[in-house]
Amino acid sequence: MWKKLIGWLVLVIIILIYLSTGIYQVGPSEVALIKTFGKYTHSTGPGMHFHLPYPFQSHVIVDVETIRKEEIGFRTIESYGKISYRTVNEEALMLTGDGNIISVEAAVQYRIKDPVKFAFNVINGKELVRFTTESVLRERIAVRTIDDVLTVERDKIALETAEKVQEILDSYDSGILINKVYLQEVAPPDQVVAAFDDVNNAKQDKERFINEATKYANDVIPKAQGQAEKILREAEAYAQKKILEAQGETQRFLSVLKEYEIAPEITKKRLILEKLQSVFSSTKNIFVLDDSGTIKLLNVNDLIGGDTK
């Protein structure tokens, strides 16, 4: 009797243990995919659940909320609480469109948007995201020059890479959603950093000299233009002055000519007296030696003053 009772008790315990294998727990950020006889049938959310034990049912738990990250060109190393980074040259070194080699370290963030597709269509989602991102990133780098990659095109490259990777993963029915691709570090390879710095310094010197020359030209050219304009205006004024003087002289000459034609002797005498007056205007007396050798003193005012008044 006791042996039979113990036998039943053991059987019940075995059955309970077997049934307990169907108990599972789903975390807050997870979903459980239930398979019945190996085929997906339904999903369950966070909490404690039960399904029929193996081989009737089984489950796959997928984290659908956590943001995951894959690194291209480098690896994050955590040792004794300290985080450091190691460059992976075989991934980081890429060829640019102008034939240069550049070191690119990038990271891609993603999460699972469709757990069913991710669990049953993708064998290794982690590797799929990393290899796809690296491939697309190399393609985007290869169509640009090294200067563009280092400066103005970084954000655009990251954006284009994210869009293209998402397009490829969707074509695979992977159930993966790309959140962001960002270029963590973009730099020339270590072997050419010194030469690259020299080139950059030369370019900066070139820009500086051009700016200085432009500044000098902007300072000198307006001054020269102003000086030229001033000289031109002075020349025009001088020319106008001379023209007016010539016209005045012409009018005066014509007036004298008219008077001369009317009264030649009177006009001639008047002109002679005017000339004498202008020549001796600052002289009161002159000495004259006549034919007899006698020196005479003449008063100029008495000589020319009466007839001219």
PDB file of C-alpha atoms in Angstrom:
ATOM      1  CA  MET A   1       0.000   0.000   0.000  1.00  0.00           C
ATOM      2  CA  TRP A   2       2.726   2.470   1.003  1.00  0.00           C
ATOM      3  CA  LYS A   3       4.814   1.594  -2.005  1.00  0.00           C
ATOM      4  CA  LYS A   4       1.864   2.250  -4.299  1.00  0.00           C
ATOM      5  CA  LEU A   5       1.154   5.564  -2.567  1.00  0.00           C
ATOM      6  CA  ILE A   6       4.795   6.646  -2.877  1.00  0.00           C
ATOM      7  CA  GLY A   7       4.757   5.651  -6.516  1.00  0.00           C
ATOM      8  CA  TRP A   8       1.753   7.906  -7.177  1.00  0.00           C
ATOM      9  CA  LEU A   9       3.370  10.742  -5.211  1.00  0.00           C
ATOM     10  CA  VAL A  10       6.547  10.508  -7.264  1.00  0.00           C
ATOM     11  CA  LEU A  11       4.484  10.445 -10.436  1.00  0.00           C
ATOM     12  CA  VAL A  12       2.597  13.575  -9.362  1.00  0.00           C
ATOM     13  CA  ILE A  13       5.861  15.367  -8.543  1.00  0.00           C
ATOM     14  CA  ILE A  14       7.296  14.429 -11.907  1.00  0.00           C
ATOM     15  CA  ILE A  15       4.154  15.694 -13.620  1.00  0.00           C
ATOM     16  CA  LEU A  16       4.316  18.951 -11.654  1.00  0.00           C
ATOM     17  CA  ILE A  17       7.970  19.402 -12.522  1.00  0.00           C
ATOM     18  CA  TYR A  18       7.199  18.747 -16.163  1.00  0.00           C
ATOM     19  CA  LEU A  19       4.307  21.221 -16.133  1.00  0.00           C
ATOM     20  CA  SER A  20       6.488  23.823 -14.410  1.00  0.00           C
ATOM     21  CA  THR A  21       8.714  23.932 -17.476  1.00  0.00           C
ATOM     22  CA  GLY A  22       5.832  25.741 -19.148  1.00  0.00           C
ATOM     23  CA  ILE A  23       6.003  28.642 -16.700  1.00  0.00           C
ATOM     24  CA  TYR A  24       7.878  31.649 -17.998  1.00  0.00           C
ATOM     25  CA  GLN A  25       8.358  35.289 -17.107  1.00  0.00           C
ATOM     26  CA  VAL A  26       8.442  38.214 -19.523  1.00  0.00           C
ATOM     27  CA  GLY A  27      10.294  41.394 -18.577  1.00  0.00           C
ATOM     28  CA  PRO A  28       8.865  44.947 -18.834  1.00  0.00           C
ATOM     29  CA  SER A  29      10.617  45.658 -22.139  1.00  0.00           C
ATOM     30  CA  GLU A  30      10.061  42.194 -23.618  1.00  0.00           C
ATOM     31  CA  VAL A  31       7.461  40.137 -25.435  1.00  0.00           C
ATOM     32  CA  ALA A  32       7.218  36.359 -25.563  1.00  0.00           C
ATOM     33  CA  LEU A  33       6.509  34.599 -28.852  1.00  0.00           C
ATOM     34  CA  ILE A  34       4.670  31.308 -28.278  1.00  0.00           C
ATOM     35  CA  LYS A  35       5.270  28.447 -30.682  1.00  0.00           C
ATOM     36  CA  THR A  36       2.916  25.484 -30.811  1.00  0.00           C
ATOM     37  CA  PHE A  37       4.531  22.424 -32.336  1.00  0.00           C
ATOM     38  CA  GLY A  38       7.280  24.714 -33.652  1.00  0.00           C
ATOM     39  CA  LYS A  39       4.977  27.243 -35.321  1.00  0.00           C
ATOM     40  CA  TYR A  40       4.357  30.739 -34.020  1.00  0.00           C
ATOM     41  CA  THR A  41       0.806  31.100 -32.678  1.00  0.00           C
ATOM     42  CA  HIS A  42       0.630  34.177 -30.439  1.00  0.00           C
ATOM     43  CA  SER A  43       2.510  36.675 -28.269  1.00  0.00           C
ATOM     44  CA  THR A  44       2.331  37.519 -24.597  1.00  0.00           C
ATOM     45  CA  GLY A  45       3.379  40.685 -22.798  1.00  0.00           C
ATOM     46  CA  PRO A  46       5.236  41.376 -19.550  1.00  0.00           C
ATOM     47  CA  GLY A  47       4.424  39.216 -16.460  1.00  0.00           C
ATOM     48  CA  MET A  48       4.234  35.551 -15.443  1.00  0.00           C
ATOM     49  CA  HIS A  49       2.682  33.195 -18.012  1.00  0.00           C
ATOM     50  CA  PHE A  50       2.191  29.516 -18.692  1.00  0.00           C
ATOM     51  CA  HIS A  51       2.139  27.484 -21.861  1.00  0.00           C
ATOM     52  CA  LEU A  52       2.058  23.774 -22.509  1.00  0.00           C
ATOM     53  CA  PRO A  53       5.418  22.107 -21.835  1.00  0.00           C
ATOM     54  CA  TYR A  54       7.788  20.873 -24.478  1.00  0.00           C
ATOM     55  CA  PRO A  55       7.230  19.430 -27.072  1.00  0.00           C
ATOM     56  CA  PHE A  56       3.757  20.950 -27.328  1.00  0.00           C
ATOM     57  CA  GLN A  57       4.668  24.573 -26.929  1.00  0.00           C
ATOM     58  CA  SER A  58       7.774  26.691 -26.468  1.00  0.00           C
ATOM     59  CA  HIS A  59       8.523  30.393 -26.324  1.00  0.00           C
ATOM     60  CA  VAL A  60      11.071  32.926 -27.523  1.00  0.00           C
ATOM     61  CA  ILE A  61      11.561  36.160 -25.597  1.00  0.00           C
ATOM     62  CA  VAL A  62      12.523  39.285 -27.541  1.00  0.00           C
ATOM     63  CA  ASP A  63      13.464  42.658 -26.045  1.00  0.00           C
ATOM     64  CA  VAL A  64      11.566  45.239 -28.084  1.00  0.00           C
ATOM     65  CA  GLU A  65      12.210  48.420 -26.087  1.00  0.00           C
ATOM     66  CA  THR A  66      15.932  48.481 -25.377  1.00  0.00           C
ATOM     67  CA  ILE A  67      18.021  50.591 -27.741  1.00  0.00           C
ATOM     68  CA  ARG A  68      20.856  48.419 -29.047  1.00  0.00           C
ATOM     69  CA  LYS A  69      24.146  49.632 -30.458  1.00  0.00           C
ATOM     70  CA  GLU A  70      26.640  48.258 -32.939  1.00  0.00           C
ATOM     71  CA  GLU A  71      30.121  49.704 -33.388  1.00  0.00           C
ATOM     72  CA  ILE A  72      31.949  49.989 -36.714  1.00  0.00           C
ATOM     73  CA  GLY A  73      35.668  50.700 -36.715  1.00  0.00           C
ATOM     74  CA  PHE A  74      36.093  50.532 -32.953  1.00  0.00           C
ATOM     75  CA  ARG A  75      35.132  48.523 -29.887  1.00  0.00           C
ATOM     76  CA  THR A  76      34.231  49.686 -26.432  1.00  0.00           C
ATOM     77  CA  ILE A  77      36.255  47.910 -23.757  1.00  0.00           C
ATOM     78  CA  GLU A  78      35.217  47.966 -20.117  1.00  0.00           C
ATOM     79  CA  SER A  79      37.820  46.853 -17.621  1.00  0.00           C
ATOM     80  CA  TYR A  80      37.524  47.224 -13.852  1.00  0.00           C
ATOM     81  CA  GLY A  81      34.858  49.852 -14.237  1.00  0.00           C
ATOM     82  CA  LYS A  82      36.897  51.911 -16.724  1.00  0.00           C
ATOM     83  CA  ILE A  83      35.738  52.343 -20.283  1.00  0.00           C
ATOM     84  CA  SER A  84      38.232  52.612 -23.132  1.00  0.00           C
ATOM     85  CA  TYR A  85      38.079  52.303 -26.910  1.00  0.00           C
ATOM     86  CA  ARG A  86      40.052  50.187 -29.339  1.00  0.00           C
ATOM     87  CA  THR A  87      40.266  51.019 -33.034  1.00  0.00           C
ATOM     88  CA  VAL A  88      39.582  48.181 -35.481  1.00  0.00           C
ATOM     89  CA  ASN A  89      41.564  49.273 -38.527  1.00  0.00           C
ATOM     90  CA  GLU A  90      40.157  46.634 -40.858  1.00  0.00           C
ATOM     91  CA  GLU A  91      36.755  48.202 -40.346  1.00  0.00           C
ATOM     92  CA  ALA A  92      37.710  51.844 -39.854  1.00  0.00           C
ATOM     93  CA  LEU A  93      39.921  52.426 -42.908  1.00  0.00           C
ATOM     94  CA  MET A  94      37.827  53.437 -45.910  1.00  0.00           C
ATOM     95  CA  LEU A  95      38.565  54.739 -49.423  1.00  0.00           C
ATOM     96  CA  THR A  96      37.251  58.168 -50.402  1.00  0.00           C
ATOM     97  CA  GLY A  97      36.146  59.269 -53.855  1.00  0.00           C
ATOM     98  CA  ASP A  98      39.387  61.203 -54.515  1.00  0.00           C
ATOM     99  CA  GLY A  99      41.599  58.187 -53.782  1.00  0.00           C
ATOM    100  CA  ASN A 100      42.512  58.960 -50.167  1.00  0.00           C
ATOM    101  CA  ILE A 101      42.188  56.680 -47.164  1.00  0.00           C
ATOM    102  CA  ILE A 102      40.345  57.863 -44.110  1.00  0.00           C
ATOM    103  CA  SER A 103      39.626  56.352 -40.721  1.00  0.00           C
ATOM    104  CA  VAL A 104      35.929  56.374 -39.869  1.00  0.00           C
ATOM    105  CA  GLU A 105      34.495  55.174 -36.560  1.00  0.00           C
ATOM    106  CA  ALA A 106      30.729  54.993 -36.464  1.00  0.00           C
ATOM    107  CA  ALA A 107      27.955  53.617 -34.305  1.00  0.00           C
ATOM    108  CA  VAL A 108      24.431  52.591 -35.185  1.00  0.00           C
ATOM    109  CA  GLN A 109      21.540  52.496 -32.722  1.00  0.00           C
ATOM    110  CA  TYR A 110      18.522  50.294 -33.369  1.00  0.00           C
ATOM    111  CA  ARG A 111      15.673  48.454 -31.719  1.00  0.00           C
ATOM    112  CA  ILE A 112      13.217  45.711 -32.614  1.00  0.00           C
ATOM    113  CA  LYS A 113      10.013  46.998 -34.159  1.00  0.00           C
ATOM    114  CA  ASP A 114       8.585  43.602 -35.182  1.00  0.00           C
ATOM    115  CA  PRO A 115       9.630  40.788 -32.791  1.00  0.00           C
ATOM    116  CA  VAL A 116       8.044  38.045 -34.913  1.00  0.00           C
ATOM    117  CA  LYS A 117      10.052  38.962 -38.026  1.00  0.00           C
ATOM    118  CA  PHE A 118      13.195  39.518 -35.972  1.00  0.00           C
ATOM    119  CA  ALA A 119      12.912  36.170 -34.169  1.00  0.00           C
ATOM    120  CA  PHE A 120      11.967  33.969 -37.116  1.00  0.00           C
ATOM    121  CA  ASN A 121      13.430  35.729 -40.210  1.00  0.00           C
ATOM    122  CA  VAL A 122      16.832  36.765 -38.925  1.00  0.00           C
ATOM    123  CA  ILE A 123      19.526  34.370 -37.764  1.00  0.00           C
ATOM    124  CA  ASN A 124      21.917  36.941 -36.288  1.00  0.00           C
ATOM    125  CA  GLY A 125      20.430  40.423 -36.132  1.00  0.00           C
ATOM    126  CA  LYS A 126      23.490  41.892 -34.469  1.00  0.00           C
ATOM    127  CA  GLU A 127      25.843  40.880 -37.272  1.00  0.00           C
ATOM    128  CA  LEU A 128      23.269  41.803 -39.898  1.00  0.00           C
ATOM    129  CA  VAL A 129      23.019  45.380 -38.632  1.00  0.00           C
ATOM    130  CA  ARG A 130      26.776  45.811 -38.286  1.00  0.00           C
ATOM    131  CA  PHE A 131      27.738  44.375 -41.680  1.00  0.00           C
ATOM    132  CA  THR A 132      24.950  46.239 -43.475  1.00  0.00           C
ATOM    133  CA  THR A 133      25.883  49.542 -41.855  1.00  0.00           C
ATOM    134  CA  GLU A 134      29.581  49.103 -42.628  1.00  0.00           C
ATOM    135  CA  SER A 135      28.820  48.275 -46.262  1.00  0.00           C
ATOM    136  CA  VAL A 136      26.528  51.275 -46.765  1.00  0.00           C
ATOM    137  CA  LEU A 137      28.917  53.588 -44.930  1.00  0.00           C
ATOM    138  CA  ARG A 138      31.806  52.562 -47.210  1.00  0.00           C
ATOM    139  CA  GLU A 139      29.591  53.251 -50.212  1.00  0.00           C
ATOM    140  CA  ARG A 140      28.687  56.751 -48.955  1.00  0.00           C
ATOM    141  CA  ILE A 141      32.335  57.563 -48.171  1.00  0.00           C
ATOM    142  CA  ALA A 142      33.466  56.371 -51.603  1.00  0.00           C
ATOM    143  CA  VAL A 143      31.403  58.992 -53.449  1.00  0.00           C
ATOM    144  CA  ARG A 144      32.870  61.953 -51.547  1.00  0.00           C
ATOM    145  CA  THR A 145      36.234  63.668 -51.258  1.00  0.00           C
ATOM    146  CA  ILE A 146      38.260  63.432 -48.081  1.00  0.00           C
ATOM    147  CA  ASP A 147      37.731  67.137 -47.352  1.00  0.00           C
ATOM    148  CA  ASP A 148      33.957  66.752 -47.579  1.00  0.00           C
ATOM    149  CA  VAL A 149      34.010  63.718 -45.288  1.00  0.00           C
ATOM    150  CA  LEU A 150      36.117  65.549 -42.726  1.00  0.00           C
ATOM    151  CA  THR A 151      34.075  68.748 -42.727  1.00  0.00           C
ATOM    152  CA  VAL A 152      30.653  69.587 -44.139  1.00  0.00           C
ATOM    153  CA  GLU A 153      29.355  66.159 -45.184  1.00  0.00           C
ATOM    154  CA  ARG A 154      29.603  64.239 -41.905  1.00  0.00           C
ATOM    155  CA  ASP A 155      26.014  64.671 -40.801  1.00  0.00           C
ATOM    156  CA  LYS A 156      24.707  64.078 -44.305  1.00  0.00           C
ATOM    157  CA  ILE A 157      26.690  60.838 -44.611  1.00  0.00           C
ATOM    158  CA  ALA A 158      25.277  59.598 -41.299  1.00  0.00           C
ATOM    159  CA  LEU A 159      21.728  60.443 -42.347  1.00  0.00           C
ATOM    160  CA  GLU A 160      22.045  58.825 -45.768  1.00  0.00           C
ATOM    161  CA  THR A 161      23.573  55.713 -44.197  1.00  0.00           C
ATOM    162  CA  ALA A 162      20.725  55.340 -41.715  1.00  0.00           C
ATOM    163  CA  GLU A 163      18.097  55.673 -44.445  1.00  0.00           C
ATOM    164  CA  LYS A 164      19.824  53.180 -46.749  1.00  0.00           C
ATOM    165  CA  VAL A 165      20.418  50.615 -43.979  1.00  0.00           C
ATOM    166  CA  GLN A 166      16.763  50.829 -42.972  1.00  0.00           C
ATOM    167  CA  GLU A 167      15.733  50.267 -46.596  1.00  0.00           C
ATOM    168  CA  ILE A 168      17.923  47.174 -46.868  1.00  0.00           C
ATOM    169  CA  LEU A 169      16.774  45.708 -43.539  1.00  0.00           C
ATOM    170  CA  ASP A 170      13.137  46.228 -44.496  1.00  0.00           C
ATOM    171  CA  SER A 171      13.758  44.343 -47.729  1.00  0.00           C
ATOM    172  CA  TYR A 172      14.974  41.430 -45.558  1.00  0.00           C
ATOM    173  CA  ASP A 173      11.824  41.521 -43.392  1.00  0.00           C
ATOM    174  CA  SER A 174      14.182  41.795 -40.428  1.00  0.00           C
ATOM    175  CA  GLY A 175      11.804  43.636 -38.081  1.00  0.00           C
ATOM    176  CA  ILE A 176      14.651  46.029 -37.108  1.00  0.00           C
ATOM    177  CA  LEU A 177      14.198  49.781 -36.783  1.00  0.00           C
ATOM    178  CA  ILE A 178      17.310  51.975 -37.186  1.00  0.00           C
ATOM    179  CA  ASN A 179      17.198  54.856 -34.728  1.00  0.00           C
ATOM    180  CA  LYS A 180      20.359  56.687 -35.627  1.00  0.00           C
ATOM    181  CA  VAL A 181      23.754  56.377 -37.276  1.00  0.00           C
ATOM    182  CA  TYR A 182      26.430  58.777 -36.104  1.00  0.00           C
ATOM    183  CA  LEU A 183      30.061  59.185 -37.057  1.00  0.00           C
ATOM    184  CA  GLN A 184      31.958  59.128 -33.791  1.00  0.00           C
ATOM    185  CA  GLU A 185      35.383  59.999 -35.173  1.00  0.00           C
ATOM    186  CA  VAL A 186      36.558  60.827 -38.687  1.00  0.00           C
ATOM    187  CA  ALA A 187      40.279  61.403 -39.161  1.00  0.00           C
ATOM    188  CA  PRO A 188      43.175  60.594 -41.486  1.00  0.00           C
ATOM    189  CA  PRO A 189      45.038  57.350 -40.721  1.00  0.00           C
ATOM    190  CA  ASP A 190      47.703  57.669 -38.032  1.00  0.00           C
ATOM    191  CA  GLN A 191      50.491  57.122 -40.579  1.00  0.00           C
ATOM    192  CA  VAL A 192      49.603  60.289 -42.518  1.00  0.00           C
ATOM    193  CA  VAL A 193      48.345  62.569 -39.754  1.00  0.00           C
ATOM    194  CA  ALA A 194      51.516  64.704 -39.791  1.00  0.00           C
ATOM    195  CA  ALA A 195      51.435  65.149 -43.574  1.00  0.00           C
ATOM    196  CA  PHE A 196      47.728  65.836 -43.478  1.00  0.00           C
ATOM    197  CA  ASP A 197      48.242  68.496 -40.806  1.00  0.00           C
ATOM    198  CA  ASP A 198      50.897  70.109 -43.003  1.00  0.00           C
ATOM    199  CA  VAL A 199      48.460  70.231 -45.902  1.00  0.00           C
ATOM    200  CA  ASN A 200      45.768  71.732 -43.717  1.00  0.00           C
ATOM    201  CA  ASN A 201      48.181  74.314 -42.330  1.00  0.00           C
ATOM    202  CA  ALA A 202      49.191  75.235 -45.879  1.00  0.00           C
ATOM    203  CA  LYS A 203      45.536  75.628 -46.849  1.00  0.00           C
ATOM    204  CA  GLN A 204      44.893  77.787 -43.805  1.00  0.00           C
ATOM    205  CA  ASP A 205      47.934  79.930 -44.630  1.00  0.00           C
ATOM    206  CA  LYS A 206      46.640  80.283 -48.182  1.00  0.00           C
ATOM    207  CA  GLU A 207      43.240  81.421 -46.934  1.00  0.00           C
ATOM    208  CA  ARG A 208      44.856  83.820 -44.481  1.00  0.00           C
ATOM    209  CA  PHE A 209      47.046  85.400 -47.166  1.00  0.00           C
ATOM    210  CA  ILE A 210      44.074  85.734 -49.497  1.00  0.00           C
ATOM    211  CA  ASN A 211      42.057  87.408 -46.764  1.00  0.00           C
ATOM    212  CA  GLU A 212      44.896  89.781 -45.924  1.00  0.00           C
ATOM    213  CA  ALA A 213      45.364  90.672 -49.602  1.00  0.00           C
ATOM    214  CA  THR A 214      41.644  91.242 -49.996  1.00  0.00           C
ATOM    215  CA  LYS A 215      41.596  93.442 -46.897  1.00  0.00           C
ATOM    216  CA  TYR A 216      44.537  95.475 -48.228  1.00  0.00           C
ATOM    217  CA  ALA A 217      42.910  95.812 -51.646  1.00  0.00           C
ATOM    218  CA  ASN A 218      39.652  96.934 -50.053  1.00  0.00           C
ATOM    219  CA  ASP A 219      41.592  99.588 -48.177  1.00  0.00           C
ATOM    220  CA  VAL A 220      43.821 100.846 -51.009  1.00  0.00           C
ATOM    221  CA  ILE A 221      41.520 100.688 -54.033  1.00  0.00           C
ATOM    222  CA  PRO A 222      38.846 103.083 -52.664  1.00  0.00           C
ATOM    223  CA  LYS A 223      41.564 105.569 -51.692  1.00  0.00           C
ATOM    224  CA  ALA A 224      43.129 105.371 -55.165  1.00  0.00           C
ATOM    225  CA  GLN A 225      39.726 105.749 -56.785  1.00  0.00           C
ATOM    226  CA  GLY A 226      39.002 108.789 -54.618  1.00  0.00           C
ATOM    227  CA  GLN A 227      42.381 110.329 -55.457  1.00  0.00           C
ATOM    228  CA  ALA A 228      41.821 109.708 -59.167  1.00  0.00           C
ATOM    229  CA  GLU A 229      38.389 111.288 -58.972  1.00  0.00           C
ATOM    230  CA  LYS A 230      39.843 114.316 -57.189  1.00  0.00           C
ATOM    231  CA  ILE A 231      42.562 114.787 -59.831  1.00  0.00           C
ATOM    232  CA  LEU A 232      39.999 114.431 -62.597  1.00  0.00           C
ATOM    233  CA  ARG A 233      37.734 117.054 -61.033  1.00  0.00           C
ATOM    234  CA  GLU A 234      40.686 119.463 -60.552  1.00  0.00           C
ATOM    235  CA  ALA A 235      41.722 118.973 -64.177  1.00  0.00           C
ATOM    236  CA  GLU A 236      38.198 119.679 -65.370  1.00  0.00           C
ATOM    237  CA  ALA A 237      38.026 122.808 -63.208  1.00  0.00           C
ATOM    238  CA  TYR A 238      41.410 124.002 -64.504  1.00  0.00           C
ATOM    239  CA  ALA A 239      40.321 123.399 -68.094  1.00  0.00           C
ATOM    240  CA  GLN A 240      37.101 125.318 -67.529  1.00  0.00           C
ATOM    241  CA  LYS A 241      39.037 128.182 -65.937  1.00  0.00           C
ATOM    242  CA  LYS A 242      41.426 128.414 -68.899  1.00  0.00           C
ATOM    243  CA  ILE A 243      38.558 128.312 -71.376  1.00  0.00           C
ATOM    244  CA  LEU A 244      36.810 131.175 -69.591  1.00  0.00           C
ATOM    245  CA  GLU A 245      40.048 133.161 -69.415  1.00  0.00           C
ATOM    246  CA  ALA A 246      40.644 132.619 -73.132  1.00  0.00           C
ATOM    247  CA  GLN A 247      37.108 133.669 -73.934  1.00  0.00           C
ATOM    248  CA  GLY A 248      37.554 136.813 -71.801  1.00  0.00           C
ATOM    249  CA  GLU A 249      40.853 137.656 -73.508  1.00  0.00           C
ATOM    250  CA  THR A 250      39.215 137.140 -76.881  1.00  0.00           C
ATOM    251  CA  GLN A 251      36.375 139.478 -76.013  1.00  0.00           C
ATOM    252  CA  ARG A 252      38.758 142.102 -74.692  1.00  0.00           C
ATOM    253  CA  PHE A 253      40.908 141.841 -77.832  1.00  0.00           C
ATOM    254  CA  LEU A 254      37.882 142.162 -80.084  1.00  0.00           C
ATOM    255  CA  SER A 255      36.747 145.195 -78.096  1.00  0.00           C
ATOM    256  CA  VAL A 256      40.161 146.881 -78.468  1.00  0.00           C
ATOM    257  CA  LEU A 257      40.218 145.955 -82.155  1.00  0.00           C
ATOM    258  CA  LYS A 258      36.866 147.615 -82.648  1.00  0.00           C
ATOM    259  CA  GLU A 259      38.073 150.774 -80.928  1.00  0.00           C
ATOM    260  CA  TYR A 260      41.283 150.714 -82.990  1.00  0.00           C
ATOM    261  CA  GLU A 261      39.359 150.441 -86.240  1.00  0.00           C
ATOM    262  CA  ILE A 262      37.316 153.492 -85.242  1.00  0.00           C
ATOM    263  CA  ALA A 263      40.228 155.604 -83.901  1.00  0.00           C
ATOM    264  CA  PRO A 264      43.579 153.989 -84.611  1.00  0.00           C
ATOM    265  CA  GLU A 265      45.945 156.742 -83.349  1.00  0.00           C
ATOM    266  CA  ILE A 266      44.058 157.444 -80.168  1.00  0.00           C
ATOM    267  CA  THR A 267      43.712 153.780 -79.392  1.00  0.00           C
ATOM    268  CA  LYS A 268      47.380 153.145 -80.139  1.00  0.00           C
ATOM    269  CA  LYS A 269      48.472 155.980 -77.851  1.00  0.00           C
ATOM    270  CA  ARG A 270      46.164 154.800 -75.114  1.00  0.00           C
ATOM    271  CA  LEU A 271      47.555 151.295 -75.309  1.00  0.00           C
ATOM    272  CA  ILE A 272      51.095 152.565 -75.120  1.00  0.00           C
ATOM    273  CA  LEU A 273      50.273 154.674 -72.096  1.00  0.00           C
ATOM    274  CA  GLU A 274      48.502 151.787 -70.386  1.00  0.00           C
ATOM    275  CA  LYS A 275      51.540 149.612 -70.934  1.00  0.00           C
ATOM    276  CA  LEU A 276      53.891 152.286 -69.600  1.00  0.00           C
ATOM    277  CA  GLN A 277      51.639 152.744 -66.598  1.00  0.00           C
ATOM    278  CA  SER A 278      51.713 149.058 -65.848  1.00  0.00           C
ATOM    279  CA  VAL A 279      55.476 148.819 -66.333  1.00  0.00           C
ATOM    280  CA  PHE A 280      56.347 151.882 -64.236  1.00  0.00           C
ATOM    281  CA  SER A 281      53.508 151.623 -61.768  1.00  0.00           C
ATOM    282  CA  SER A 282      55.943 151.106 -58.871  1.00  0.00           C
ATOM    283  CA  THR A 283      58.417 153.752 -60.028  1.00  0.00           C
ATOM    284  CA  LYS A 284      58.071 157.463 -59.384  1.00  0.00           C
ATOM    285  CA  ASN A 285      61.121 158.852 -61.227  1.00  0.00           C
ATOM    286  CA  ILE A 286      63.362 157.702 -64.067  1.00  0.00           C
ATOM    287  CA  PHE A 287      66.649 158.991 -65.389  1.00  0.00           C
ATOM    288  CA  VAL A 288      66.973 159.615 -69.131  1.00  0.00           C
ATOM    289  CA  LEU A 289      70.183 160.246 -71.079  1.00  0.00           C
ATOM    290  CA  ASP A 290      69.393 162.492 -74.110  1.00  0.00           C
ATOM    291  CA  ASP A 291      71.414 162.946 -77.297  1.00  0.00           C
ATOM    292  CA  SER A 292      73.587 165.624 -75.724  1.00  0.00           C
ATOM    293  CA  GLY A 293      74.660 163.365 -72.911  1.00  0.00           C
ATOM    294  CA  THR A 294      72.665 165.226 -70.272  1.00  0.00           C
ATOM    295  CA  ILE A 295      70.935 163.180 -67.610  1.00  0.00           C
ATOM    296  CA  LYS A 296      67.354 164.248 -66.957  1.00  0.00           C
ATOM    297  CA  LEU A 297      64.984 163.297 -64.156  1.00  0.00           C
ATOM    298  CA  LEU A 298      61.439 162.639 -65.260  1.00  0.00           C
ATOM    299  CA  ASN A 299      58.391 162.255 -63.037  1.00  0.00           C
ATOM    300  CA  VAL A 300      56.462 159.296 -64.376  1.00  0.00           C
ATOM    301  CA  ASN A 301      53.179 160.338 -62.850  1.00  0.00           C
ATOM    302  CA  ASP A 302      53.481 163.729 -64.470  1.00  0.00           C
ATOM    303  CA  LEU A 303      54.433 162.097 -67.721  1.00  0.00           C
ATOM    304  CA  ILE A 304      51.585 159.554 -68.032  1.00  0.00           C
ATOM    305  CA  GLY A 305      49.078 160.570 -65.434  1.00  0.00           C
ATOM    306  CA  GLY A 306      47.456 163.526 -67.138  1.00  0.00           C
ATOM    307  CA  ASP A 307      46.697 161.874 -70.478  1.00  0.00           C
ATOM    308  CA  THR A 308      45.391 158.691 -68.938  1.00  0.00           C
ATOM    309  CA  LYS A 309      42.858 160.388 -66.734  1.00  0.00           C
TER     310      LYS A 309
END
